[in-house]
Each structure stands twice: as C-alpha cells, then as structure tokens.
C-alpha positions as a Python dict, from the first residue, in 0.01 Angstrom:
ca = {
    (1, 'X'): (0, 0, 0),
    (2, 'X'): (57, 386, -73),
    (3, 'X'): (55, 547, 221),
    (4, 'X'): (99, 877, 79),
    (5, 'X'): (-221, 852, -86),
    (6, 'X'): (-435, 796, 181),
    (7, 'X'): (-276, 1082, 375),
    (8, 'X'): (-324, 1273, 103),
    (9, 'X'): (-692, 1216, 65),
    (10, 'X'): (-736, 1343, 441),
    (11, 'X'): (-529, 1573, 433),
    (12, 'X'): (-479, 1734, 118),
    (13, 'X'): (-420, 2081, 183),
    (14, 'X'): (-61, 2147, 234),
    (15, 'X'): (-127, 2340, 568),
    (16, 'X'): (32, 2311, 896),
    (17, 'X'): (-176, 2047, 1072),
    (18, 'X'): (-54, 1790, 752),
    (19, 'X'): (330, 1911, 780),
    (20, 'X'): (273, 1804, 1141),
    (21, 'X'): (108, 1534, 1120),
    (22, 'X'): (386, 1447, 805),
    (23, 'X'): (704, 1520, 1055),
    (24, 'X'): (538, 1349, 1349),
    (25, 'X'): (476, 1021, 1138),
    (26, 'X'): (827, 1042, 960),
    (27, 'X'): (986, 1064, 1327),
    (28, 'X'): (820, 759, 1453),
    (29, 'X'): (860, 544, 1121),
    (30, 'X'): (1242, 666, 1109),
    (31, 'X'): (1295, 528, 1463),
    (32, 'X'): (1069, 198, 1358),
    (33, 'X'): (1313, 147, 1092),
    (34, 'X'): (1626, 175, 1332),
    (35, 'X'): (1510, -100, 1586),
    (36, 'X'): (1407, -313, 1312),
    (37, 'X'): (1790, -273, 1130),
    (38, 'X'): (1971, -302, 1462),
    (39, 'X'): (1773, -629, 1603),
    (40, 'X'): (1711, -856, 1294),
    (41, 'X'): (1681, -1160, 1510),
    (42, 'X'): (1290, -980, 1563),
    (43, 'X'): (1279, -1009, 1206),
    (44, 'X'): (1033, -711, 1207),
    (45, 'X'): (844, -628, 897),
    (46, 'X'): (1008, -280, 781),
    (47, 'X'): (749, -193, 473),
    (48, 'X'): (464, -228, 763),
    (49, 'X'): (630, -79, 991),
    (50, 'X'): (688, 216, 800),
    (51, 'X'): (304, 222, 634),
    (52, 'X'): (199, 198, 1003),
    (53, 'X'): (409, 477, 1183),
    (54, 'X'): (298, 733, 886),
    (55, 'X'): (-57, 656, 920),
    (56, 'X'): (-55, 567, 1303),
    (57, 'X'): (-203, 958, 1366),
    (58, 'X'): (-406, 963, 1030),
    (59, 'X'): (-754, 1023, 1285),
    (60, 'X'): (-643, 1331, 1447),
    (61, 'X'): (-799, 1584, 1210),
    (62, 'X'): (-1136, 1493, 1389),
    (63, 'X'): (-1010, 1564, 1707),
    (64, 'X'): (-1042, 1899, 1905),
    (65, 'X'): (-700, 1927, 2014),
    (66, 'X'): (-569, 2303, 1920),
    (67, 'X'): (-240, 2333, 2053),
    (68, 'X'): (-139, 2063, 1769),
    (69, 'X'): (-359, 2277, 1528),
    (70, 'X'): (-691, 2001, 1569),
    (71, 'X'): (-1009, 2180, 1526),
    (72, 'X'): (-1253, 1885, 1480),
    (73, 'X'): (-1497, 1829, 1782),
    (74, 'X'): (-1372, 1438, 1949),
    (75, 'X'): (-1174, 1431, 2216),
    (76, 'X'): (-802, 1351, 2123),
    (77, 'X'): (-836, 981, 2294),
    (78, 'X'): (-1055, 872, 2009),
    (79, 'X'): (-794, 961, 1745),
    (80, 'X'): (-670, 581, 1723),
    (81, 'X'): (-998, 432, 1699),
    (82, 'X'): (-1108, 734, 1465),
    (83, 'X'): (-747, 646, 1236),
    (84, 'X'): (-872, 291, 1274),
    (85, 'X'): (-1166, 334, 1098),
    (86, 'X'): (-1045, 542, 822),
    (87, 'X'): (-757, 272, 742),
    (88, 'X'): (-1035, 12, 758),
    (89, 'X'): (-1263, 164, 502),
    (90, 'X'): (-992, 208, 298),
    (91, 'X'): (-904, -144, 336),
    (92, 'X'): (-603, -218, 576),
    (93, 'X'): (-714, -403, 862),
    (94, 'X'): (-355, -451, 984),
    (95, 'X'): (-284, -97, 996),
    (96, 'X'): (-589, 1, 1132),
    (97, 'X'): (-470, -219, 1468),
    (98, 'X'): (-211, 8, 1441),
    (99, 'X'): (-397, 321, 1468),
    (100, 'X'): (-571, 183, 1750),
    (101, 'X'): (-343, 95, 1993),
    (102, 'X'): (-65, 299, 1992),
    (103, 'X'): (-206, 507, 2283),
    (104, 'X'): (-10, 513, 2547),
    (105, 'X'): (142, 175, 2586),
    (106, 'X'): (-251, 88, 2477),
    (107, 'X'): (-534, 137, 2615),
    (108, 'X'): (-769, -167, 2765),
    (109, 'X'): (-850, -353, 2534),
    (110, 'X'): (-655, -247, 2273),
    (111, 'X'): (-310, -359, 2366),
    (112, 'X'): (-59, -368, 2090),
    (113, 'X'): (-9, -801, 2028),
    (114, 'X'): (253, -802, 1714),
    (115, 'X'): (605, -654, 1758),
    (116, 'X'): (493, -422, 1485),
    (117, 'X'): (224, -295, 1709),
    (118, 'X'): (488, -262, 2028),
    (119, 'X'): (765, -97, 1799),
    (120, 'X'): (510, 168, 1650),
    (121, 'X'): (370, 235, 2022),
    (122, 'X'): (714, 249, 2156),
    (123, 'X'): (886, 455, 1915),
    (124, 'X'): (612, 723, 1940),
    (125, 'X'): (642, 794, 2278),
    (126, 'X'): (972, 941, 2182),
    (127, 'X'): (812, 1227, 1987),
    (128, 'X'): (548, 1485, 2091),
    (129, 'X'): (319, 1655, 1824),
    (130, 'X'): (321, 1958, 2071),
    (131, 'X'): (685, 1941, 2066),
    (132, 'X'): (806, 1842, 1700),
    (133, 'X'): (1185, 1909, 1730),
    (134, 'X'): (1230, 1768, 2047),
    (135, 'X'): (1312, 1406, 2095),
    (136, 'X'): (1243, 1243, 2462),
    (137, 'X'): (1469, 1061, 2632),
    (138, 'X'): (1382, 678, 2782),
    (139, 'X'): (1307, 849, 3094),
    (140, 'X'): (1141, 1123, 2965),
    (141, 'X'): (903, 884, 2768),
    (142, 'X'): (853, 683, 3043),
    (143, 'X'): (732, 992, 3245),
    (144, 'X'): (500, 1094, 2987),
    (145, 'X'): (319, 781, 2986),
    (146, 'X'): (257, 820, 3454),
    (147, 'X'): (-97, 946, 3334),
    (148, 'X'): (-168, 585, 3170),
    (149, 'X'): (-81, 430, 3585),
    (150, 'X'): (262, 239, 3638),
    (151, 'X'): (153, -68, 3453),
    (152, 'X'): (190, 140, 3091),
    (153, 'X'): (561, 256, 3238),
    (154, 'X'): (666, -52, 3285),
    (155, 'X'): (551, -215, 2956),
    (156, 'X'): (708, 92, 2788),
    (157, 'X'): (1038, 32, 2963),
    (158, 'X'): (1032, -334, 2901),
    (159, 'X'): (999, -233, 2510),
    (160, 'X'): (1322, -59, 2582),
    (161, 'X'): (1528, -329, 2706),
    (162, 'X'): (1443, -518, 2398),
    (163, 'X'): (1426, -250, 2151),
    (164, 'X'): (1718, -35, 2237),
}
C-alpha cells in the first residue's frame, strides 16, 4: 500500500491543513514504530503500523473543526468513521478499522481489538493537532482522554504499562 498516494488524492494541495495533517500522522507513526522496536515479543506489524498512523486522520477534511484549519460541515467525532470510509473505497479494510477507532481510547462499539489498533490509539493521544510541537506526557494524555469517562483513562494507562 502507498500511503502517500491516497493522502495525496485528498489532500493534494500543499496547504496548511495537509502539512498538519502530514506532521500529526508522522508523530503518531514515529512513536508506533518505537513501541514496536523496543517490545518485539508483541511482534507488531511495523509496515501497518506505519500505513495506519499516516492515514489514521485521513477524514478530517470533512469535518468543521477550524482551530486545526477544518472547514468541512461534520462534526469532528465523525472523522474516524468518515477516514474509514475513504480507506474502504479505496480498498483497505484493515486500515479503515484503524481510522475508526482511534478516538479516544474508542468509542462504543468501535474499540480498537489488534495491538495495531491499541498502539495507533495510544500513541496518538500523545500528540494534539491543535498543538503540533508539543508532545503530552502519560499524564497529560491520560487527562485529555477524562471527557471519554474513567473507563477510556484506564484502558489508555493500561496501554502504557505495556507499551512504554
């Protein structure tokens, strides 16, 4: 899978919402890649981890979120199951499971299963579109995720005993 071209095909002007949207997904695949090199015994899949964290966000063009430059007219929740369907039409069923449950620690119904699924969710929580250049600490993470209700904390800080 080429990643690249699919982001390229939504968002192919090189504007501010794609640089975003490019350092936001680079964040959370680079941190992927680090919990999958320092715990082989999960024996995670790295090339699908990576494909996943860049496209994880790939729905949030059709959003109306403006302080991360969206200007489309669904509310920001629907971005993974917006992403989802994009990476299904285009053929990636796997990655489109991605898309859709990496909110929060997942929403009902659309819990992250695979470790692929938990590291992508995890790892984003570190890093804030509204925030690029800042990188959230365990706890900070943790409290970002209070408006998901205590059960999504505590999932997230289970992922970090095992991922970190």
């Amino acid at each position: 899978m080429d990643y690249t071209s699919i982001i390229n095909k939504y968002y192919p002007e090189d504007d501010a919402l794609r640089r975003l949207l490019l350092k936001h997904s680079r964040q959370v695949a680079d941190r992927c890649l680090l919990i999958a090199r320092r715990h082989p015994e999960l024996q995670l899949n790295e090339q699908f981890l990576e494909e996943g964290a860049m496209l994880h966000d790939i729905g949030i063009r059709f959003c109306d979120a403006p302080s991360i430059l969206c200007h489309g007219t669904e509310p920001y929740i629907k971005h993974g199951p917006l992403g989802a369907k994009i990476l299904r039409d285009e053929g990636f069923p796997q990655h489109a499971r991605v898309a859709e449950r990496h909110t929060g620690t997942g929403l009902p119904g659309y819990e992250p299963e695979t470790l692929e699924e938990q590291v992508v969710c995890y790892a984003d929580k570190f890093y804030s579109k509204s925030r690029p250049d800042h990188v959230r600490s365990v706890r900070e993470a943790a409290q970002s995720l209070e408006k998901f209700g205590r059960e999504g904390v505590e999932k997230f800080l289970d992922w970090s005993r095992r991922f970190e």
